[in-house]
mmCIF file of C-alpha atoms in Angstrom:
data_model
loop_
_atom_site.group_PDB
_atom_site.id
_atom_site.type_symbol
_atom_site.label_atom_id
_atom_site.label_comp_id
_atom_site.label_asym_id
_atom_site.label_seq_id
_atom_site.Cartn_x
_atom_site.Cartn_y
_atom_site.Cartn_z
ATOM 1 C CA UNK P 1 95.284 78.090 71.280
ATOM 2 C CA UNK P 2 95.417 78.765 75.038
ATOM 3 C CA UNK P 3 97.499 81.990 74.140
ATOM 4 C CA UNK P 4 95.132 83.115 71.652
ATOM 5 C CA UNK P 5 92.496 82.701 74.315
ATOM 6 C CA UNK P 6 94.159 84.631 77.227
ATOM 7 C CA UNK P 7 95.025 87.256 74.983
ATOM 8 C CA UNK P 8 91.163 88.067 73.589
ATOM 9 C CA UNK P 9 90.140 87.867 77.514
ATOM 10 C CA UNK P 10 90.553 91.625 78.380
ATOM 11 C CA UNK P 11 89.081 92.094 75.241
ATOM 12 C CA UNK P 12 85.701 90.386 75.902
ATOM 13 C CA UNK P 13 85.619 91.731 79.490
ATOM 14 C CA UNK P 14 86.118 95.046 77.929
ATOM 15 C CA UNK P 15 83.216 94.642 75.613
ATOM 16 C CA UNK P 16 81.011 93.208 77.949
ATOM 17 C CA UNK P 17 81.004 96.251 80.376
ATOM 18 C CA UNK P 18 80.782 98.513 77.956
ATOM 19 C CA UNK P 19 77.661 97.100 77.005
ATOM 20 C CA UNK P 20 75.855 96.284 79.895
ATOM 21 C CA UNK P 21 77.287 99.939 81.412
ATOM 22 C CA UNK P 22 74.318 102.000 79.459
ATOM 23 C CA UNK P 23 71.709 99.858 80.651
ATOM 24 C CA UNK P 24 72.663 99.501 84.496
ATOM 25 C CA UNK P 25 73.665 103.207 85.132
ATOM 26 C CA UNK P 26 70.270 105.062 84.440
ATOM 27 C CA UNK P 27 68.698 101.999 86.251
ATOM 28 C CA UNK P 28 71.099 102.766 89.440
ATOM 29 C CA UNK P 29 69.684 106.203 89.212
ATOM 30 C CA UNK P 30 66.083 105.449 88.672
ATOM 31 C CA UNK P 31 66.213 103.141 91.861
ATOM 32 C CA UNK P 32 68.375 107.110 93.420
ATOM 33 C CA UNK P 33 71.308 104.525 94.458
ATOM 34 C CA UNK P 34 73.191 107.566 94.191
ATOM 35 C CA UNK P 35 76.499 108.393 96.295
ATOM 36 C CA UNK P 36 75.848 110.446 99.307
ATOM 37 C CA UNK P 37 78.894 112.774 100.019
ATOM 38 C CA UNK P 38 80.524 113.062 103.444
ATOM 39 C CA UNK P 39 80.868 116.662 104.770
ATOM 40 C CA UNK P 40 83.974 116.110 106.293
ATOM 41 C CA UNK P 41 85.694 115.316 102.686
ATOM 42 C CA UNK P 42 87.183 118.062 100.474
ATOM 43 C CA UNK P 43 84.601 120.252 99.691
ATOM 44 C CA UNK P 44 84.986 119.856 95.936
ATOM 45 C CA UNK P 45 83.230 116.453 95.985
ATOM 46 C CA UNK P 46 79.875 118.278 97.209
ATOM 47 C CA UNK P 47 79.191 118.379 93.508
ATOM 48 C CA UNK P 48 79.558 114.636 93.171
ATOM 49 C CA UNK P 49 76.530 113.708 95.697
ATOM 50 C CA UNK P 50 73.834 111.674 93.948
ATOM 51 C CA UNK P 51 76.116 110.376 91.246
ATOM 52 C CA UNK P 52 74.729 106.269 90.527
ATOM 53 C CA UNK P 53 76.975 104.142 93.106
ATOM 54 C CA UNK P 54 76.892 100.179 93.460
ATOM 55 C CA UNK P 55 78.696 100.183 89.607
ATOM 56 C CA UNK P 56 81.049 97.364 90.754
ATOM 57 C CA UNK P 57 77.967 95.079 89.829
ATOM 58 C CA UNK P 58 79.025 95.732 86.234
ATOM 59 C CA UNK P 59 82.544 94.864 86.738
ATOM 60 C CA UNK P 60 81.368 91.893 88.919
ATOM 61 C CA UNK P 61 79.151 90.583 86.204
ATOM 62 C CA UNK P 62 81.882 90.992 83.445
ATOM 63 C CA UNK P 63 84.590 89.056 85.493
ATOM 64 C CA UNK P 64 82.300 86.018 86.217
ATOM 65 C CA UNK P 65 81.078 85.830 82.664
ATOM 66 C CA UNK P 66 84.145 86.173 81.322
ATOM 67 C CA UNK P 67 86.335 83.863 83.292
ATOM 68 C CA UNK P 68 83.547 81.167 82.667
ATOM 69 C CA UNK P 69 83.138 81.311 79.435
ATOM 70 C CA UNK P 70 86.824 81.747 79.181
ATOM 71 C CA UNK P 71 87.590 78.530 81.303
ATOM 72 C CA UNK P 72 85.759 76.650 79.404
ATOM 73 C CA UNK P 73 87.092 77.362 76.410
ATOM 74 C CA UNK P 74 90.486 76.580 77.821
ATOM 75 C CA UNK P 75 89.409 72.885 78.536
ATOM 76 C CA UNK P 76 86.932 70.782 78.148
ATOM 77 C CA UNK P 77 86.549 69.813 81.518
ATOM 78 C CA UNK P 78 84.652 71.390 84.542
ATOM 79 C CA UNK P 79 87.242 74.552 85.702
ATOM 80 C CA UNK P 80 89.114 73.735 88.208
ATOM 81 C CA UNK P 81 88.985 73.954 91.982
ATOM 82 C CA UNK P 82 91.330 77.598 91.464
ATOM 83 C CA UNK P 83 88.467 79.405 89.254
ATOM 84 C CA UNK P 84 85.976 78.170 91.797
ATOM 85 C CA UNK P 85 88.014 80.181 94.422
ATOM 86 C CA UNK P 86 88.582 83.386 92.559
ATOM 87 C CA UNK P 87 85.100 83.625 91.716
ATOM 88 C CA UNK P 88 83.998 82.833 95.528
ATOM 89 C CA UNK P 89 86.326 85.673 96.868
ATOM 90 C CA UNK P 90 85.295 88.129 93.841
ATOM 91 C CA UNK P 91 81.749 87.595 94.394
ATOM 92 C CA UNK P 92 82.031 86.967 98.358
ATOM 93 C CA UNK P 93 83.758 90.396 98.675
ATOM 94 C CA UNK P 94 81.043 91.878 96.114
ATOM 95 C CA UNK P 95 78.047 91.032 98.222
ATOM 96 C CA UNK P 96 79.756 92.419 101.505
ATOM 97 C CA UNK P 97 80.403 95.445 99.460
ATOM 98 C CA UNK P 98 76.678 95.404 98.154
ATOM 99 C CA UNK P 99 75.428 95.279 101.556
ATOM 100 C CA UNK P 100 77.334 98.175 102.571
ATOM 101 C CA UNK P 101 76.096 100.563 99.791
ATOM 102 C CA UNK P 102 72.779 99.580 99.879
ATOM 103 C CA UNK P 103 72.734 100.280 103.332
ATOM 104 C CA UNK P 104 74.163 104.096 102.399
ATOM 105 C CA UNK P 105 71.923 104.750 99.728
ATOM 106 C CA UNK P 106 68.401 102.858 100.320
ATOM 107 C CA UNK P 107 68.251 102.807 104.284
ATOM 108 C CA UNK P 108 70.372 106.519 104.119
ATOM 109 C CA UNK P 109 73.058 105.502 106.466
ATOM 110 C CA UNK P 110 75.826 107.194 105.312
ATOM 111 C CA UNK P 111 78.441 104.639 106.982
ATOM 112 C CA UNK P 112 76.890 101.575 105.672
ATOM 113 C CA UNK P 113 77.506 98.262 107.863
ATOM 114 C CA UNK P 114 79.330 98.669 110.841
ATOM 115 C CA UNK P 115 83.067 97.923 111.372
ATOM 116 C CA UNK P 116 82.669 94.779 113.414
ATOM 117 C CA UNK P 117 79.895 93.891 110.647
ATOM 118 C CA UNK P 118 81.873 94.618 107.974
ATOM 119 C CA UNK P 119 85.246 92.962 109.410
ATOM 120 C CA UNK P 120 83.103 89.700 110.601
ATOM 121 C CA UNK P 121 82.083 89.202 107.199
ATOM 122 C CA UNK P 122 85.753 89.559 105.570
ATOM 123 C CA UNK P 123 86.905 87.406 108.037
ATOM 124 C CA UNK P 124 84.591 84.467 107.442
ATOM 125 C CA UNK P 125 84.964 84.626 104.051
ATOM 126 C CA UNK P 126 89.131 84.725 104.604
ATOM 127 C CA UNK P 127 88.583 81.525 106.899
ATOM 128 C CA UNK P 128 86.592 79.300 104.242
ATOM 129 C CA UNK P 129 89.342 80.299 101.548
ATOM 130 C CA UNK P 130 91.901 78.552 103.948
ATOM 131 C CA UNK P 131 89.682 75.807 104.632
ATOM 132 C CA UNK P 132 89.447 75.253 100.892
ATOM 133 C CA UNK P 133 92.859 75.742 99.976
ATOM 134 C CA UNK P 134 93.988 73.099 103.213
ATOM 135 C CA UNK P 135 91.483 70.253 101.954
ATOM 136 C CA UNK P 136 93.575 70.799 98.397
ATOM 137 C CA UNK P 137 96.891 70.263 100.346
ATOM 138 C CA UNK P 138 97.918 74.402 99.438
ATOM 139 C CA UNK P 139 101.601 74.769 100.405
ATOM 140 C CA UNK P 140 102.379 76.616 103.416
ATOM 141 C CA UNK P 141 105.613 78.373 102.135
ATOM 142 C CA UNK P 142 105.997 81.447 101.283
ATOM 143 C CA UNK P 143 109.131 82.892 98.734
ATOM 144 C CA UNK P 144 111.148 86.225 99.450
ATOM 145 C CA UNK P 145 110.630 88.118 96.177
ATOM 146 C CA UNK P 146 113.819 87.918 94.052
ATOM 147 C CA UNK P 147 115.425 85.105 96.069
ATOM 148 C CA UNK P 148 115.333 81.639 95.965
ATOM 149 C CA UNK P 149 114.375 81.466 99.536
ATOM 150 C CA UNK P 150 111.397 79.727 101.112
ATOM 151 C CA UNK P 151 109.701 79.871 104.766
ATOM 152 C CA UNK P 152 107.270 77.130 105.800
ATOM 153 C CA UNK P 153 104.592 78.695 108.262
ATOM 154 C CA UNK P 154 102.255 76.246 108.996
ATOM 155 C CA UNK P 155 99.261 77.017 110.854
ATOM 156 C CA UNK P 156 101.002 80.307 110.821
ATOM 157 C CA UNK P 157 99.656 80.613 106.825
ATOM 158 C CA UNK P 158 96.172 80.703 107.931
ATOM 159 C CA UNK P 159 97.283 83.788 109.542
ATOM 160 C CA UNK P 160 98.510 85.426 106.578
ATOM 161 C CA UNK P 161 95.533 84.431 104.472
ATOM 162 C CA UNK P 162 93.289 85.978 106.721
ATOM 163 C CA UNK P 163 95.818 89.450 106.563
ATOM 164 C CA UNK P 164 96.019 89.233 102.780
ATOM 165 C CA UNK P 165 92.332 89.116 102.539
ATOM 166 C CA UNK P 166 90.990 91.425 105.255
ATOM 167 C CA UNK P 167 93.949 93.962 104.697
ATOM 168 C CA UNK P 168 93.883 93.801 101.196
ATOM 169 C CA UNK P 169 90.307 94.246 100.628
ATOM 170 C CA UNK P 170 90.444 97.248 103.221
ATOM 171 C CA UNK P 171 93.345 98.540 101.301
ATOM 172 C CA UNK P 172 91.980 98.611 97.657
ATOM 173 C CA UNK P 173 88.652 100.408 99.283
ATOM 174 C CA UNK P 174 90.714 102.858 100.843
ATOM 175 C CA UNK P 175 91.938 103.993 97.286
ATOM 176 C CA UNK P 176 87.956 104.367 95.947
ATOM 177 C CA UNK P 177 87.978 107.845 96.598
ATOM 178 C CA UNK P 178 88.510 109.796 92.949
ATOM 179 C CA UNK P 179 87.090 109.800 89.903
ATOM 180 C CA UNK P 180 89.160 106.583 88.210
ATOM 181 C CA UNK P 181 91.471 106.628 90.772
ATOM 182 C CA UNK P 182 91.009 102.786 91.779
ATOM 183 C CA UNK P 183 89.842 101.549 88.473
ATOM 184 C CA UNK P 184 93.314 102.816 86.527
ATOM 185 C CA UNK P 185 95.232 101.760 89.609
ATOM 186 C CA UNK P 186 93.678 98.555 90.030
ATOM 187 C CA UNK P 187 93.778 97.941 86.186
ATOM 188 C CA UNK P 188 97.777 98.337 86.127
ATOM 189 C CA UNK P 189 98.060 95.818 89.359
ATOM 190 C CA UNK P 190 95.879 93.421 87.854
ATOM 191 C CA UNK P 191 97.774 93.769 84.683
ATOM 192 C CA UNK P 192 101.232 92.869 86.772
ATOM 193 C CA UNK P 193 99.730 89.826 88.064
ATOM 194 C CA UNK P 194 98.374 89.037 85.116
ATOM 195 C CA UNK P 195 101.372 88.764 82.998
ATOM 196 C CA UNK P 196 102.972 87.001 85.750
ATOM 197 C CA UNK P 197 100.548 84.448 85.489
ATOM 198 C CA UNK P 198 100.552 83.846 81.763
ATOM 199 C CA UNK P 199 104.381 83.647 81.135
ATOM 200 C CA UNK P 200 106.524 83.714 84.666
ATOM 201 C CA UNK P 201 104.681 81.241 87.038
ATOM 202 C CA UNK P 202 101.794 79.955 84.315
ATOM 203 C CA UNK P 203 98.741 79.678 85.593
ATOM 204 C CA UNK P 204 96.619 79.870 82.572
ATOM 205 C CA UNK P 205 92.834 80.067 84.654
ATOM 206 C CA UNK P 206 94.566 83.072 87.189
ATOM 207 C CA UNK P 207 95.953 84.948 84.187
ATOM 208 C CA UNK P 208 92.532 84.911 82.560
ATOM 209 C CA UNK P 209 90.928 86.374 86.035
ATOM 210 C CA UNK P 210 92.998 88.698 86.618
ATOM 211 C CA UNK P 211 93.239 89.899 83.174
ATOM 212 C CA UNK P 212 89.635 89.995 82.713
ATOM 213 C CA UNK P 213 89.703 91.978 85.603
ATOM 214 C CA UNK P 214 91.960 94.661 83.574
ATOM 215 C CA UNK P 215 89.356 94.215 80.773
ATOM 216 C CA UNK P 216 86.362 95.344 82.895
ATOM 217 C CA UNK P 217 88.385 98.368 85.010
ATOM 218 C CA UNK P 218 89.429 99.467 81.692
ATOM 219 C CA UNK P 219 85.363 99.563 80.485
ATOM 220 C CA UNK P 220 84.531 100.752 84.375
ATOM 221 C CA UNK P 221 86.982 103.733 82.819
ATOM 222 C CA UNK P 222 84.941 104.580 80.409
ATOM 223 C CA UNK P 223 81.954 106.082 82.424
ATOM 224 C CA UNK P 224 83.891 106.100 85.888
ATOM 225 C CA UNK P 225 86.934 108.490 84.417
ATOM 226 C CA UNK P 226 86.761 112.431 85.348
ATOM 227 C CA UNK P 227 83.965 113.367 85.476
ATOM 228 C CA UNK P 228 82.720 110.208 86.343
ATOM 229 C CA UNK P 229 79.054 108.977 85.554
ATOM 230 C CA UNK P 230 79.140 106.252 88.122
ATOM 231 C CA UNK P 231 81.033 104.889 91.146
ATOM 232 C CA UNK P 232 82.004 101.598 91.572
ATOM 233 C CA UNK P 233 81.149 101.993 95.586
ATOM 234 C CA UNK P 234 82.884 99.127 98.007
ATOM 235 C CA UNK P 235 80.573 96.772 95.541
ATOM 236 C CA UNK P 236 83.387 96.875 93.511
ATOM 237 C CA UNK P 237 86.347 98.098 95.867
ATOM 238 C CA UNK P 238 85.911 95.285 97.947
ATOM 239 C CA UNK P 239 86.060 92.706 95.625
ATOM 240 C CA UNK P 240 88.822 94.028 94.119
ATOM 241 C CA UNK P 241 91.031 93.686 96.901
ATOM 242 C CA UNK P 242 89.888 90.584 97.847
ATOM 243 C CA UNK P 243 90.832 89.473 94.036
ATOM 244 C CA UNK P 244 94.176 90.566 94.127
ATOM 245 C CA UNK P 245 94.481 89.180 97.248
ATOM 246 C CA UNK P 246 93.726 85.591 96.481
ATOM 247 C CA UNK P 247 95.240 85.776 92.774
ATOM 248 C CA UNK P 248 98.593 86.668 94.845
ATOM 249 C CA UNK P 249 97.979 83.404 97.683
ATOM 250 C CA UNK P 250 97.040 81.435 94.727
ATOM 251 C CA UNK P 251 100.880 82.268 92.678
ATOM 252 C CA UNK P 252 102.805 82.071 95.402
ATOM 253 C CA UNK P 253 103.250 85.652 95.049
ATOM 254 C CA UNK P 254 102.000 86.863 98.621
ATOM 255 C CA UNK P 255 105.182 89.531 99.363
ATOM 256 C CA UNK P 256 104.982 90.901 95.723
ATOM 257 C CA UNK P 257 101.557 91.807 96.597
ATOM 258 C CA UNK P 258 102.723 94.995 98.601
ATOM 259 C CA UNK P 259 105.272 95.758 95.598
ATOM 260 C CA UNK P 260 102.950 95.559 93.162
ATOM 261 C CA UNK P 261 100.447 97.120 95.456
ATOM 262 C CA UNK P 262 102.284 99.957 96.448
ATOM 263 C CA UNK P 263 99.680 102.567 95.977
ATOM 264 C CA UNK P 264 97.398 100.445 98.223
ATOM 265 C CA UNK P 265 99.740 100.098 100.531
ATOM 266 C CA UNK P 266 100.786 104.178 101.230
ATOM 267 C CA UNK P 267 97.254 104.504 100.831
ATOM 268 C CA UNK P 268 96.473 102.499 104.309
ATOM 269 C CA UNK P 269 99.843 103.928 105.624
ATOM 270 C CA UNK P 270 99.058 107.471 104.957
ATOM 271 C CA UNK P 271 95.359 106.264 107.364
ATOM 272 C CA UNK P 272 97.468 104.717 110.004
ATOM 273 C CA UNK P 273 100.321 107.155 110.683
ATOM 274 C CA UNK P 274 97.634 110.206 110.435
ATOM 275 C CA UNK P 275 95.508 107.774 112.899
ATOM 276 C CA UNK P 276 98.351 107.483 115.533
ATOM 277 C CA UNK P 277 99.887 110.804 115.306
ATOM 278 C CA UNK P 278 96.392 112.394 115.952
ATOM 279 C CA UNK P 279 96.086 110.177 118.919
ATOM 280 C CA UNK P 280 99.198 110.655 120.239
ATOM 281 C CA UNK P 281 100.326 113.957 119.412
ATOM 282 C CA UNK P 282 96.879 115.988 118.321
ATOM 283 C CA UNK P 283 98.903 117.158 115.260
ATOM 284 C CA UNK P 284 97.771 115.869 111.786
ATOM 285 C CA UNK P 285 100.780 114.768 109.673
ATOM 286 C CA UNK P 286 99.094 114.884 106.225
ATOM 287 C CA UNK P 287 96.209 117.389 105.562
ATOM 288 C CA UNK P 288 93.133 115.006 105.187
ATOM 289 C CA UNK P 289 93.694 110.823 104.681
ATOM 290 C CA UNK P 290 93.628 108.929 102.914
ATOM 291 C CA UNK P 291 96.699 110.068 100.514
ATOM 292 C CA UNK P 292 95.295 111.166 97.634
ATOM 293 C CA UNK P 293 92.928 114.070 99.485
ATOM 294 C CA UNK P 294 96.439 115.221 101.140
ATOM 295 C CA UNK P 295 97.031 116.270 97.674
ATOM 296 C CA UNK P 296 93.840 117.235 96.161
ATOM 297 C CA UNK P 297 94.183 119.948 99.549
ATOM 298 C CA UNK P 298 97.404 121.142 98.369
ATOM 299 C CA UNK P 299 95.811 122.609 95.404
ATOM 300 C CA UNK P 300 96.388 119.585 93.067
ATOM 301 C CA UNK P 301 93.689 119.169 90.706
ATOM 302 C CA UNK P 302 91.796 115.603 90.747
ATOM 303 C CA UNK P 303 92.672 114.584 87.344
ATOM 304 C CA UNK P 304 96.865 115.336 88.144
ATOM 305 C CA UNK P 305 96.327 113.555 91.580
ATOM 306 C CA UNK P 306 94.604 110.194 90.120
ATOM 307 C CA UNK P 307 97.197 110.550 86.662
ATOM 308 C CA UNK P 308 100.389 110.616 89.536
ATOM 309 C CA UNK P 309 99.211 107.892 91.381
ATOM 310 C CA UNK P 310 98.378 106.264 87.779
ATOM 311 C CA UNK P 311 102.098 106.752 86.831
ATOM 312 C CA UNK P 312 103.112 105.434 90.838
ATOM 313 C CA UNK P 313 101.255 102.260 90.341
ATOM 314 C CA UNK P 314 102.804 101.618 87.386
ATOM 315 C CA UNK P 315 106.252 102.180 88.352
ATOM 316 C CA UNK P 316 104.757 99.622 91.589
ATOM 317 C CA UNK P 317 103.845 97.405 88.804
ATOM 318 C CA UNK P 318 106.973 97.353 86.921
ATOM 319 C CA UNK P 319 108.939 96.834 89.750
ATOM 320 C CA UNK P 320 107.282 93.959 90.795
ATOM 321 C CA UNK P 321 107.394 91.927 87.331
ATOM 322 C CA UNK P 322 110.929 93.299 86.921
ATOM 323 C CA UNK P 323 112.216 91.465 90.445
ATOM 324 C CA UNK P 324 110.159 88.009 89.692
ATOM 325 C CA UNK P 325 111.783 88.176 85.898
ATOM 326 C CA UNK P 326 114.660 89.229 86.370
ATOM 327 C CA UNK P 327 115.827 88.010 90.122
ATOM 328 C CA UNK P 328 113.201 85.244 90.651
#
């Protein structure tokens, strides 16, 4: 029964955004939450300003419906202490990321909360997640992916909680920058995880978030794919990467994170080494950051650059699932 459960779970999440999608969009753009467009980007997104931003509210919605009523279903019980942390990072993240957009498109300040604003806020949410997790007596250890080996960090976990979460969260939003980029990449790293969780290291109520999650991306797809009819704006980016974040802490998974995460992960790179080099050298190593505008200046169109790094994340994806089944 619990299979039969997990496995209709994308399916409802699917259905439910797909739904609600028709009714929230042309209310986004009633209210003119529409995406303002930064002149610095390629030049070929000017056509994009005043698309209907803030859509992660529809992916939001799906997830937390879904995982309830899902949960539920799974036992008869109240969910347990896990779901209740999922759905606080999820919609913790969210409502950061809501603040932040509706600061860009109602007060028209086109770089929403400030850094220390924004950082303060992932960081208090990344410190009552450890809290939580040390009044439940969460292990400290963490594994080496594909090894049998296990480091006990201590206080030195709260650390890495609060990296997971900030970094990760940062990372995922870094990614929201193309039409479906995120949402297919997101969709095939939640999908990872996912299976993980329902036959590797089960965890029945994590496999059903972050497989809901896949359900809801792949609906966000529908309107969000080239040429997209909303964004999901950091709304949604945000609380993705906080998700996978916390679905990785929460399987004991926290170094497969940047395997299975590997677009995320040269996404923030290709930021940091661009960052430095400037700094230090005044010479630009790729020709705009984050990655994927590097190649949308190289002439690549912006459906071959988000189908690549489509393919990349799934070769990520399959790597990661391939070392925990196969070496773990």
């Amino acid at each position: 029964m619990n299979d039969y459960i997990v496995l209709i779970t994308m399916a409802i999440s699917f259905a439910i955004t797909v739904a609600i999608s028709p009714i929230i969009i042309p209310y986004l753009r009633r209210l003119k939450f529409g995406q303002a467009i930064r002149e610095e980007g390629p030049e070929s997104h000017q056509k994009k300003s005043g698309t209907p931003t803030m859509g992660g509210v529809m992916i939001i919605l799906s997830v937390v419906a879904t995982t309830l009523i899902t949960a539920y279903l799974l036992q008869a019980e109240a969910p347990s202490i896990q779901v209740f942390i999922v759905l606080f990072v999820l919609l913790g993240y969210g409502l950061l990321g809501f603040l932040d957009d509706y600061i860009k498109v109602a007060l028209k300040r086109n770089l929403g909360l400030t850094s220390k604003q924004k950082m303060l806020g992932q960081i208090v949410i990344a410190v009552v997640v450890y809290l939580i997790l040390r009044q439940n007596e969460f292990p400290t250890t963490i594994g080496i992916p594909g090894t049998t080996f296990e480091l006990d960090l201590g206080f030195g976990y709260a650390i890495l909680i609060l990296f997971m979460l900030v970094g990760g969260s940062n990372a995922v939003n870094l990614t929201d920058g193309l039409d479906g980029l995120l949402a297919g990449t997101a969709a095939v790293a939640f999908g990872a995880f996912g299976i993980l969780a329902w036959t590797v290291e089960p965890n029945t109520e994590v496999a059903v978030f972050a497989l809901a999650i896949v359900g809801a991306l792949l609906g966000f797809l529908v309107f969000n794919a080239h040429p997209a009819k909303v964004f999901m704006g950091d709304t949604g980016s945000l609380a993705l990467g906080g998700a996978i974040a916390i679905i990785a802490i929460l399987m004991k998974m926290e170094l497969l994170l940047v395997i299975i995460g590997g677009v995320f992960v040269l996404e923030t790179l290709s930021v940091i080494i661009q960052v430095i080099s400037f700094k230090t050298t005044g010479k630009r190593v790729f020709r705009m950051s984050p990655l994927h505008h590097h190649y949308e200046l190289k002439g690549w169109s912006e459906w071959r650059v988000v189908t690549t790094f489509w393919a990349v994340g799934l070769v990520f994806a399959v790597i990661g699932v391939y070392i925990e089944v196969m070496l773990g």
